[in-house]
Amino acid sequence: MSDDTTPASDIPPHRYTAALAADIEQRWQDTWEDEHTFWAPNPAGPLADPDAVAATGDKLFVLDMFPYPSGAGLHVGHPLGYIGTDVYARYQRMQGRNVLYTMGFDAFGLPAEQYAVQTGQHPAITTDANIANMRRQLRRLGLSHDPRRSISTTDPEYYRWTQWIFTQIFNAWYDPEQRRARPISELESAFANGSRPTPDGRTWGDMSGAEQRRLLDDYRLAYVSEAPVNWCPGLGTVVANEEVTADGRSDRGNFPVFTRNMRQWMMRITAYADRLLEDLDLLDWSEAITTMQRNWIGRSEGARVDFASPAGPITVFTTRPDTLFGATFMVLAPEHPLVEALTTPDQADAVAEYRRAAAAASDLDRQDTSRDKTGVFTGSTATNPVNGAQVPVWIADYVLMGYGTGAIMAVPCGDQRDFEFARRFGLDIPAIQRPPDAWFADREVAPSLDTSTWPEAFVGDAPYVNSSNDSLSLNDMTSVRDGIATMNSWLSANGAGEATVNYKLRDWLFSRQRYWGEPFPIVYDSDSNPHTLPDEMLPVTLPETDSFSPRTFDPDDEFSEPESPLDRLSDWVEVTLDLGDGPRTYRRDTNVMPQWAGSCWYELRYLDPTNTDAFVDPAVEHYWMGPRTDIRPDHPGGVDLYVGGVEHAVLHLLYSRFWHKVLFDLGHVSSREPYARLFNQGYILANAFTDDRGIYVDATEVVEHDDGSFTHNGTRVTREWGKMGKSLRNAVSPDEMYDAYGADTLRLYEMAMGPLDASRPWETRDVVGMFRFLQRLWRTMVDEDTGELTVDDSTPDDETARLLHRTIDVVGTEMAALRFNTAIAKLVELVNHVTKSRQASGRTPRTVAETMVLMAAPLVPHLAEELWRRLGHVTSVAYCDFPTADPALLVDDEVEMPVQVNGKVRARVMVPADADDETIRAIVFADDGVQRAIDGADPADLRKVIVVPGRMVNLVL
RNA sequence: GCGGGCGUGGCGGAACUGGCAGACGCGCAGGAUUUAGGUUCCUGUUCUACGGAGUGUGGGUUCGAGUCCCACCGCCCGCACCA
């Protein structure tokens, strides 16, 4: 690392050094704060300044993903996206736009609590300290945030509204006819006035109050249910499906997760599955993220079919009801509730043993698709509804309880998994489709309906065979689509099933048995009915306590019971309230919300952070986030640019979209989607080094040798590669960079090292390149010895003027497209040119100097402000117009054209920019170099002459 | 297995709709300043048996391919017995 702390007498006193940078940067940061430079005016509400709004152009809402304030502080990888959004926000302000740009903290949740437990400090204290440290580090970076809008999810003034939104969701139901959420009171009225029948047909008035309550509760978008949930003893809490990794462990802490039935809060996100899926088409998001959301929602069309059995109907979900005639057995998941009733005495031992083995096997083992199919016969049969056939019912672990109904009809000729299972256990495989000859040819088998010759199941369009009963025939139909449609209508006509849509997405488990989260705005009456608290009783503040640690268990103790820290606070739990029928005793809900709750709507609070009457003023929301139908007719509204990592592809982005849609349905926001455009930034990676024990050593202490080997304290270490962070001991803190070079250099380096969406390796030794560039830029207008300004009012020479305007043209385009790396490259070229061209006179034309400062301002705002001030301006550079290129200077009078001979460049000629084909040919053939390259051949003898005006000429011999 | 992305100097990376491959930066080499080191500045820097060759490999389309098409190899990401 460069070391500028050495007091060297030969460094000119006014050189742009780290010390000077620190002075400039901190001065301007103070000025911005004192002068409210980055306050963005609102059209209404507490931050209203309508005149200022009217004075600006288009609005623009630029958002970074909500950070968690880590106790470890920032490393240089964290601010990559923040710098990108800051440069963009600053560029757009210089285009005259009213830019909303701020930063808050997602401070509730497990990591904050775990950190508190480790340090023994109350999470409120550590969280505040962490936020303060992060604010300091971010401020030092010079981000142009509106400080008034910074919020933390842990502020009671913030989570008051998180709780309020919960009450909105609780007091709403989803109307499938209108495809939207509606207040639960409207459902109650509909039941009461008979316009909507109750499920069991009784009139509303005939139901007891408790029954009415329970019925309504069944419709709420937030509801309590006794259902299988993911219990994580190691964390002492339940977690959501989205927080469980593919190998059945917790996303946080990597503890085993067990499926258990428990009473928990759920959010009915499944009601929104179709809209969450459809509206992805309206979003300017990467294909990768929308695909992940589509996969997670996992919509598939098919049918539910009932098979009668001794234990009652077994319902299966199938995407291929057309193959029902080929269903020769059934398979249930080992955990299926009907297994016990279906198992005959002589199969009891085998079934019990299989279920025990399946339960013991890890999810990872069960997901290994390469192993052979296993399973056990229950001893019972079920009735295939299309032909009355008695089909054996098996259990096997290739059927998952968590998908569909946990039971399948097996069609061995048409499904590869069922095919393998049937082969393994010697079950019948009747053909119900006649595969095309080509299918057999590809598999080098003679066409036959005898499936014993088939190497695998057939999937696709082909004529049906053996597929008829008295009232239905699919035989001779040739398309699966027709087959499905015909079968579906037969199924519903005969009461055997119906067409349906299945989703992989399931309702969102919303409660956590932890301390550090938003308390539920819910109390229970003496009959254990939940009641939401009225608005005036919010927030329900998190009670003070020293025992904030959750009760955790042996991570493998599946049968432990969750115990929320709030359960212990009986003074808080028991409460006397008047909820409209006189003071009564209630019990508070002792769960807290998951970390995702606070980040589900924070972007809305940024809009109107101090509003005490509403979570956001509707006019303010409409201004910043309303649909931009001027851009496209079906624009969904939302944040104009949202920048963050891919790790939130399903969790945060799905939950947040869901809440936003509920708020939209209930009329609280005008935007259908929270984030119109999403940009995924890459990560900063760094070398990490392990010793021969495999332990990571401090990367800053590792020495590289000429032969490419690395040592740490003299012993050889191995180079690895990974995300920058504490665990790999390869983190570089921004503070180190501020000390060595200053914030502007750090900003510039991070933007210059590659495209924003690419992950790239951090190289501390490369940072100096951008530092030198800023020194050169400084030197083009400040004398290093005297500090005096070295600009004059001369006119730039033609070459400089043209380069200047070409640079303006490209830099503007690149910044607008978030391609800061190429914008920087162009600026470097310009500064290098100016550095050379001014050496003779020692002066830089003022117009050139000012234009360079304006172009650099979004990237290196402190240095730009300083130079702008020294150039004699008294207002901030932040709201100056970004330079525009003079079109006349973008076209040259003469251009150099390469002349290729057979595709290889052999010569170059200068031609007038507007020369036509004939002129160019004449110039080309008159050129000595060309003559030599074509060996004096007669132009008329050439096979071909291709002239692309302004580009190149190709001569084909 | 399915889906998506990516392979360019010693390194990070440029190259718009097919049209001068290697912009810009690091590193390296030489030079200037300096007692010296460091800093800063200047010049050069894809390889080369100096004919040429060259964007993971092999083929194709084209006057012309890093860019388009086909096959393969390698790496990364997501999903994964989803019925």
JSON list of N, CA and C (backbone and C1' of nucleotides) in Angstrom, two decimals, chain B residues 22-44:
[
{"chain": "B", "resi": 22, "resn": "G", "atom": "P", "xyz": [-6.15, -2.46, -30.93]},
{"chain": "B", "resi": 22, "resn": "G", "atom": "O5'", "xyz": [-6.20, -2.85, -29.40]},
{"chain": "B", "resi": 22, "resn": "G", "atom": "C5'", "xyz": [-7.31, -2.45, -28.58]},
{"chain": "B", "resi": 22, "resn": "G", "atom": "C4'", "xyz": [-7.19, -3.17, -27.27]},
{"chain": "B", "resi": 22, "resn": "G", "atom": "C3'", "xyz": [-5.90, -2.88, -26.53]},
{"chain": "B", "resi": 22, "resn": "G", "atom": "O3'", "xyz": [-6.13, -1.75, -25.71]},
{"chain": "B", "resi": 22, "resn": "G", "atom": "C1'", "xyz": [-6.43, -5.22, -26.50]},
{"chain": "B", "resi": 23, "resn": "A", "atom": "P", "xyz": [-4.91, -0.91, -25.14]},
{"chain": "B", "resi": 23, "resn": "A", "atom": "O5'", "xyz": [-5.57, 0.54, -25.04]},
{"chain": "B", "resi": 23, "resn": "A", "atom": "C5'", "xyz": [-6.05, 1.20, -26.20]},
{"chain": "B", "resi": 23, "resn": "A", "atom": "C4'", "xyz": [-7.29, 1.99, -25.89]},
{"chain": "B", "resi": 23, "resn": "A", "atom": "C3'", "xyz": [-7.25, 2.74, -24.55]},
{"chain": "B", "resi": 23, "resn": "A", "atom": "O3'", "xyz": [-6.56, 3.96, -24.67]},
{"chain": "B", "resi": 23, "resn": "A", "atom": "C1'", "xyz": [-9.31, 1.61, -24.78]},
{"chain": "B", "resi": 24, "resn": "C", "atom": "P", "xyz": [-5.37, 4.31, -23.72]},
{"chain": "B", "resi": 24, "resn": "C", "atom": "O5'", "xyz": [-6.02, 4.23, -22.27]},
{"chain": "B", "resi": 24, "resn": "C", "atom": "C5'", "xyz": [-6.90, 5.25, -21.82]},
{"chain": "B", "resi": 24, "resn": "C", "atom": "C4'", "xyz": [-7.49, 4.87, -20.48]},
{"chain": "B", "resi": 24, "resn": "C", "atom": "C3'", "xyz": [-6.49, 4.35, -19.46]},
{"chain": "B", "resi": 24, "resn": "C", "atom": "O3'", "xyz": [-5.76, 5.38, -18.84]},
{"chain": "B", "resi": 24, "resn": "C", "atom": "C1'", "xyz": [-8.33, 2.91, -19.49]},
{"chain": "B", "resi": 25, "resn": "G", "atom": "P", "xyz": [-4.25, 5.13, -18.40]},
{"chain": "B", "resi": 25, "resn": "G", "atom": "O5'", "xyz": [-4.42, 4.17, -17.14]},
{"chain": "B", "resi": 25, "resn": "G", "atom": "C5'", "xyz": [-5.06, 4.66, -15.96]},
{"chain": "B", "resi": 25, "resn": "G", "atom": "C4'", "xyz": [-5.31, 3.53, -15.00]},
{"chain": "B", "resi": 25, "resn": "G", "atom": "C3'", "xyz": [-4.10, 2.72, -14.59]},
{"chain": "B", "resi": 25, "resn": "G", "atom": "O3'", "xyz": [-3.30, 3.38, -13.64]},
{"chain": "B", "resi": 25, "resn": "G", "atom": "C1'", "xyz": [-5.86, 1.25, -15.11]},
{"chain": "B", "resi": 26, "resn": "C", "atom": "P", "xyz": [-1.74, 3.06, -13.58]},
{"chain": "B", "resi": 26, "resn": "C", "atom": "O5'", "xyz": [-1.71, 1.60, -12.93]},
{"chain": "B", "resi": 26, "resn": "C", "atom": "C5'", "xyz": [-2.17, 1.39, -11.60]},
{"chain": "B", "resi": 26, "resn": "C", "atom": "C4'", "xyz": [-2.16, -0.07, -11.28]},
{"chain": "B", "resi": 26, "resn": "C", "atom": "C3'", "xyz": [-0.80, -0.74, -11.32]},
{"chain": "B", "resi": 26, "resn": "C", "atom": "O3'", "xyz": [-0.07, -0.51, -10.13]},
{"chain": "B", "resi": 26, "resn": "C", "atom": "C1'", "xyz": [-2.36, -2.08, -12.47]},
{"chain": "B", "resi": 27, "resn": "G", "atom": "P", "xyz": [1.50, -0.27, -10.20]},
{"chain": "B", "resi": 27, "resn": "G", "atom": "O5'", "xyz": [2.04, -1.66, -10.74]},
{"chain": "B", "resi": 27, "resn": "G", "atom": "C5'", "xyz": [1.94, -2.85, -9.95]},
{"chain": "B", "resi": 27, "resn": "G", "atom": "C4'", "xyz": [2.32, -4.04, -10.78]},
{"chain": "B", "resi": 27, "resn": "G", "atom": "C3'", "xyz": [3.71, -3.99, -11.41]},
{"chain": "B", "resi": 27, "resn": "G", "atom": "O3'", "xyz": [4.70, -4.43, -10.51]},
{"chain": "B", "resi": 27, "resn": "G", "atom": "C1'", "xyz": [2.12, -4.57, -13.05]},
{"chain": "B", "resi": 28, "resn": "C", "atom": "P", "xyz": [6.15, -3.74, -10.53]},
{"chain": "B", "resi": 28, "resn": "C", "atom": "O5'", "xyz": [6.75, -4.20, -11.94]},
{"chain": "B", "resi": 28, "resn": "C", "atom": "C5'", "xyz": [6.99, -5.56, -12.21]},
{"chain": "B", "resi": 28, "resn": "C", "atom": "C4'", "xyz": [7.34, -5.74, -13.66]},
{"chain": "B", "resi": 28, "resn": "C", "atom": "C3'", "xyz": [8.47, -4.85, -14.17]},
{"chain": "B", "resi": 28, "resn": "C", "atom": "O3'", "xyz": [9.75, -5.38, -13.84]},
{"chain": "B", "resi": 28, "resn": "C", "atom": "C1'", "xyz": [6.68, -4.75, -15.69]},
{"chain": "B", "resi": 29, "resn": "A", "atom": "P", "xyz": [10.95, -4.38, -13.54]},
{"chain": "B", "resi": 29, "resn": "A", "atom": "O5'", "xyz": [11.34, -3.86, -15.00]},
{"chain": "B", "resi": 29, "resn": "A", "atom": "C5'", "xyz": [11.85, -4.76, -15.97]},
{"chain": "B", "resi": 29, "resn": "A", "atom": "C4'", "xyz": [12.13, -4.05, -17.26]},
{"chain": "B", "resi": 29, "resn": "A", "atom": "C3'", "xyz": [12.91, -2.73, -17.10]},
{"chain": "B", "resi": 29, "resn": "A", "atom": "O3'", "xyz": [14.29, -2.94, -16.97]},
{"chain": "B", "resi": 29, "resn": "A", "atom": "C1'", "xyz": [11.06, -2.40, -18.53]},
{"chain": "B", "resi": 30, "resn": "G", "atom": "P", "xyz": [15.15, -1.91, -16.13]},
{"chain": "B", "resi": 30, "resn": "G", "atom": "O5'", "xyz": [15.20, -0.63, -17.08]},
{"chain": "B", "resi": 30, "resn": "G", "atom": "C5'", "xyz": [15.98, -0.65, -18.26]},
{"chain": "B", "resi": 30, "resn": "G", "atom": "C4'", "xyz": [15.67, 0.56, -19.11]},
{"chain": "B", "resi": 30, "resn": "G", "atom": "C3'", "xyz": [15.94, 1.91, -18.46]},
{"chain": "B", "resi": 30, "resn": "G", "atom": "O3'", "xyz": [17.31, 2.27, -18.43]},
{"chain": "B", "resi": 30, "resn": "G", "atom": "C1'", "xyz": [13.85, 1.96, -19.55]},
{"chain": "B", "resi": 31, "resn": "G", "atom": "P", "xyz": [17.84, 3.15, -17.23]},
{"chain": "B", "resi": 31, "resn": "G", "atom": "O5'", "xyz": [17.20, 4.57, -17.50]},
{"chain": "B", "resi": 31, "resn": "G", "atom": "C5'", "xyz": [17.68, 5.38, -18.57]},
{"chain": "B", "resi": 31, "resn": "G", "atom": "C4'", "xyz": [16.77, 6.53, -18.83]},
{"chain": "B", "resi": 31, "resn": "G", "atom": "C3'", "xyz": [16.71, 7.61, -17.76]},
{"chain": "B", "resi": 31, "resn": "G", "atom": "O3'", "xyz": [17.83, 8.47, -17.78]},
{"chain": "B", "resi": 31, "resn": "G", "atom": "C1'", "xyz": [14.52, 7.11, -18.49]},
{"chain": "B", "resi": 32, "resn": "A", "atom": "P", "xyz": [18.31, 9.21, -16.44]},
{"chain": "B", "resi": 32, "resn": "A", "atom": "O5'", "xyz": [17.19, 10.31, -16.23]},
{"chain": "B", "resi": 32, "resn": "A", "atom": "C5'", "xyz": [17.06, 11.40, -17.13]},
{"chain": "B", "resi": 32, "resn": "A", "atom": "C4'", "xyz": [15.96, 12.33, -16.68]},
{"chain": "B", "resi": 32, "resn": "A", "atom": "C3'", "xyz": [16.11, 12.86, -15.25]},
{"chain": "B", "resi": 32, "resn": "A", "atom": "O3'", "xyz": [17.00, 13.95, -15.18]},
{"chain": "B", "resi": 32, "resn": "A", "atom": "C1'", "xyz": [13.90, 12.12, -15.61]},
{"chain": "B", "resi": 33, "resn": "U", "atom": "P", "xyz": [17.86, 14.18, -13.87]},
{"chain": "B", "resi": 33, "resn": "U", "atom": "O5'", "xyz": [16.78, 14.52, -12.76]},
{"chain": "B", "resi": 33, "resn": "U", "atom": "C5'", "xyz": [16.10, 15.78, -12.77]},
{"chain": "B", "resi": 33, "resn": "U", "atom": "C4'", "xyz": [15.08, 15.82, -11.65]},
{"chain": "B", "resi": 33, "resn": "U", "atom": "C3'", "xyz": [15.65, 15.55, -10.26]},
{"chain": "B", "resi": 33, "resn": "U", "atom": "O3'", "xyz": [16.26, 16.70, -9.70]},
{"chain": "B", "resi": 33, "resn": "U", "atom": "C1'", "xyz": [13.66, 14.30, -10.57]},
{"chain": "B", "resi": 34, "resn": "U", "atom": "P", "xyz": [17.70, 16.58, -8.99]},
{"chain": "B", "resi": 34, "resn": "U", "atom": "O5'", "xyz": [17.41, 15.60, -7.78]},
{"chain": "B", "resi": 34, "resn": "U", "atom": "C5'", "xyz": [16.57, 16.01, -6.70]},
{"chain": "B", "resi": 34, "resn": "U", "atom": "C4'", "xyz": [16.41, 14.87, -5.74]},
{"chain": "B", "resi": 34, "resn": "U", "atom": "C3'", "xyz": [17.70, 14.24, -5.23]},
{"chain": "B", "resi": 34, "resn": "U", "atom": "O3'", "xyz": [18.27, 14.99, -4.18]},
{"chain": "B", "resi": 34, "resn": "U", "atom": "C1'", "xyz": [16.16, 12.53, -5.85]},
{"chain": "B", "resi": 35, "resn": "U", "atom": "P", "xyz": [19.84, 15.30, -4.21]},
{"chain": "B", "resi": 35, "resn": "U", "atom": "O5'", "xyz": [20.53, 13.87, -4.14]},
{"chain": "B", "resi": 35, "resn": "U", "atom": "C5'", "xyz": [21.85, 13.67, -4.63]},
{"chain": "B", "resi": 35, "resn": "U", "atom": "C4'", "xyz": [22.43, 12.43, -4.02]},
{"chain": "B", "resi": 35, "resn": "U", "atom": "C3'", "xyz": [21.52, 11.21, -4.06]},
{"chain": "B", "resi": 35, "resn": "U", "atom": "O3'", "xyz": [21.67, 10.51, -5.28]},
{"chain": "B", "resi": 35, "resn": "U", "atom": "C1'", "xyz": [22.36, 11.48, -1.86]},
{"chain": "B", "resi": 36, "resn": "A", "atom": "P", "xyz": [20.38, 9.96, -6.00]},
{"chain": "B", "resi": 36, "resn": "A", "atom": "O5'", "xyz": [19.94, 8.76, -5.05]},
{"chain": "B", "resi": 36, "resn": "A", "atom": "C5'", "xyz": [20.71, 7.54, -5.02]},
{"chain": "B", "resi": 36, "resn": "A", "atom": "C4'", "xyz": [20.23, 6.66, -3.90]},
{"chain": "B", "resi": 36, "resn": "A", "atom": "C3'", "xyz": [18.75, 6.26, -4.00]},
{"chain": "B", "resi": 36, "resn": "A", "atom": "O3'", "xyz": [18.57, 5.14, -4.84]},
{"chain": "B", "resi": 36, "resn": "A", "atom": "C1'", "xyz": [19.24, 7.01, -1.81]},
{"chain": "B", "resi": 37, "resn": "G", "atom": "P", "xyz": [17.26, 5.01, -5.71]},
{"chain": "B", "resi": 37, "resn": "G", "atom": "O5'", "xyz": [16.18, 4.54, -4.66]},
{"chain": "B", "resi": 37, "resn": "G", "atom": "C5'", "xyz": [16.21, 3.21, -4.12]},
{"chain": "B", "resi": 37, "resn": "G", "atom": "C4'", "xyz": [15.29, 3.11, -2.95]},
{"chain": "B", "resi": 37, "resn": "G", "atom": "C3'", "xyz": [13.84, 3.48, -3.23]},
{"chain": "B", "resi": 37, "resn": "G", "atom": "O3'", "xyz": [13.11, 2.43, -3.84]},
{"chain": "B", "resi": 37, "resn": "G", "atom": "C1'", "xyz": [14.55, 4.56, -1.27]},
{"chain": "B", "resi": 38, "resn": "G", "atom": "P", "xyz": [12.05, 2.76, -5.01]},
{"chain": "B", "resi": 38, "resn": "G", "atom": "O5'", "xyz": [10.92, 3.56, -4.23]},
{"chain": "B", "resi": 38, "resn": "G", "atom": "C5'", "xyz": [10.11, 2.90, -3.24]},
{"chain": "B", "resi": 38, "resn": "G", "atom": "C4'", "xyz": [9.34, 3.91, -2.45]},
{"chain": "B", "resi": 38, "resn": "G", "atom": "C3'", "xyz": [8.42, 4.82, -3.26]},
{"chain": "B", "resi": 38, "resn": "G", "atom": "O3'", "xyz": [7.19, 4.21, -3.58]},
{"chain": "B", "resi": 38, "resn": "G", "atom": "C1'", "xyz": [9.68, 6.14, -1.76]},
{"chain": "B", "resi": 39, "resn": "U", "atom": "P", "xyz": [6.49, 4.53, -5.00]},
{"chain": "B", "resi": 39, "resn": "U", "atom": "O5'", "xyz": [6.15, 6.07, -4.86]},
{"chain": "B", "resi": 39, "resn": "U", "atom": "C5'", "xyz": [5.20, 6.53, -3.90]},
{"chain": "B", "resi": 39, "resn": "U", "atom": "C4'", "xyz": [5.14, 8.03, -3.91]},
{"chain": "B", "resi": 39, "resn": "U", "atom": "C3'", "xyz": [4.80, 8.65, -5.26]},
{"chain": "B", "resi": 39, "resn": "U", "atom": "O3'", "xyz": [3.41, 8.62, -5.49]},
{"chain": "B", "resi": 39, "resn": "U", "atom": "C1'", "xyz": [6.64, 9.79, -4.31]},
{"chain": "B", "resi": 40, "resn": "U", "atom": "P", "xyz": [2.87, 8.28, -6.96]},
{"chain": "B", "resi": 40, "resn": "U", "atom": "O5'", "xyz": [3.34, 9.55, -7.79]},
{"chain": "B", "resi": 40, "resn": "U", "atom": "C5'", "xyz": [2.78, 10.82, -7.54]},
{"chain": "B", "resi": 40, "resn": "U", "atom": "C4'", "xyz": [3.54, 11.87, -8.30]},
{"chain": "B", "resi": 40, "resn": "U", "atom": "C3'", "xyz": [3.67, 11.62, -9.80]},
{"chain": "B", "resi": 40, "resn": "U", "atom": "O3'", "xyz": [2.51, 12.00, -10.51]},
{"chain": "B", "resi": 40, "resn": "U", "atom": "C1'", "xyz": [5.78, 12.22, -8.93]},
{"chain": "B", "resi": 41, "resn": "C", "atom": "P", "xyz": [2.15, 11.21, -11.85]},
{"chain": "B", "resi": 41, "resn": "C", "atom": "O5'", "xyz": [3.22, 11.75, -12.90]},
{"chain": "B", "resi": 41, "resn": "C", "atom": "C5'", "xyz": [3.21, 13.12, -13.25]},
{"chain": "B", "resi": 41, "resn": "C", "atom": "C4'", "xyz": [4.42, 13.42, -14.09]},
{"chain": "B", "resi": 41, "resn": "C", "atom": "C3'", "xyz": [4.58, 12.56, -15.34]},
{"chain": "B", "resi": 41, "resn": "C", "atom": "O3'", "xyz": [3.77, 13.01, -16.40]},
{"chain": "B", "resi": 41, "resn": "C", "atom": "C1'", "xyz": [6.64, 12.67, -14.21]},
{"chain": "B", "resi": 42, "resn": "C", "atom": "P", "xyz": [3.21, 11.98, -17.46]},
{"chain": "B", "resi": 42, "resn": "C", "atom": "O5'", "xyz": [4.49, 11.74, -18.38]},
{"chain": "B", "resi": 42, "resn": "C", "atom": "C5'", "xyz": [5.07, 12.80, -19.11]},
{"chain": "B", "resi": 42, "resn": "C", "atom": "C4'", "xyz": [6.30, 12.32, -19.82]},
{"chain": "B", "resi": 42, "resn": "C", "atom": "C3'", "xyz": [6.11, 11.06, -20.66]},
{"chain": "B", "resi": 42, "resn": "C", "atom": "O3'", "xyz": [5.57, 11.37, -21.94]},
{"chain": "B", "resi": 42, "resn": "C", "atom": "C1'", "xyz": [8.04, 10.81, -19.33]},
{"chain": "B", "resi": 43, "resn": "U", "atom": "P", "xyz": [4.64, 10.28, -22.66]},
{"chain": "B", "resi": 43, "resn": "U", "atom": "O5'", "xyz": [5.69, 9.15, -23.11]},
{"chain": "B", "resi": 43, "resn": "U", "atom": "C5'", "xyz": [6.67, 9.45, -24.10]},
{"chain": "B", "resi": 43, "resn": "U", "atom": "C4'", "xyz": [7.57, 8.26, -24.29]},
{"chain": "B", "resi": 43, "resn": "U", "atom": "C3'", "xyz": [6.86, 6.93, -24.53]},
{"chain": "B", "resi": 43, "resn": "U", "atom": "O3'", "xyz": [6.42, 6.78, -25.87]},
{"chain": "B", "resi": 43, "resn": "U", "atom": "C1'", "xyz": [8.58, 6.63, -22.94]},
{"chain": "B", "resi": 44, "resn": "G", "atom": "P", "xyz": [5.14, 5.88, -26.18]},
{"chain": "B", "resi": 44, "resn": "G", "atom": "O5'", "xyz": [5.68, 4.40, -25.92]},
{"chain": "B", "resi": 44, "resn": "G", "atom": "C5'", "xyz": [6.69, 3.85, -26.75]},
{"chain": "B", "resi": 44, "resn": "G", "atom": "C4'", "xyz": [7.19, 2.54, -26.18]},
{"chain": "B", "resi": 44, "resn": "G", "atom": "C3'", "xyz": [6.14, 1.46, -25.98]},
{"chain": "B", "resi": 44, "resn": "G", "atom": "O3'", "xyz": [5.83, 0.79, -27.18]},
{"chain": "B", "resi": 44, "resn": "G", "atom": "C1'", "xyz": [7.53, 1.58, -24.08]}
]
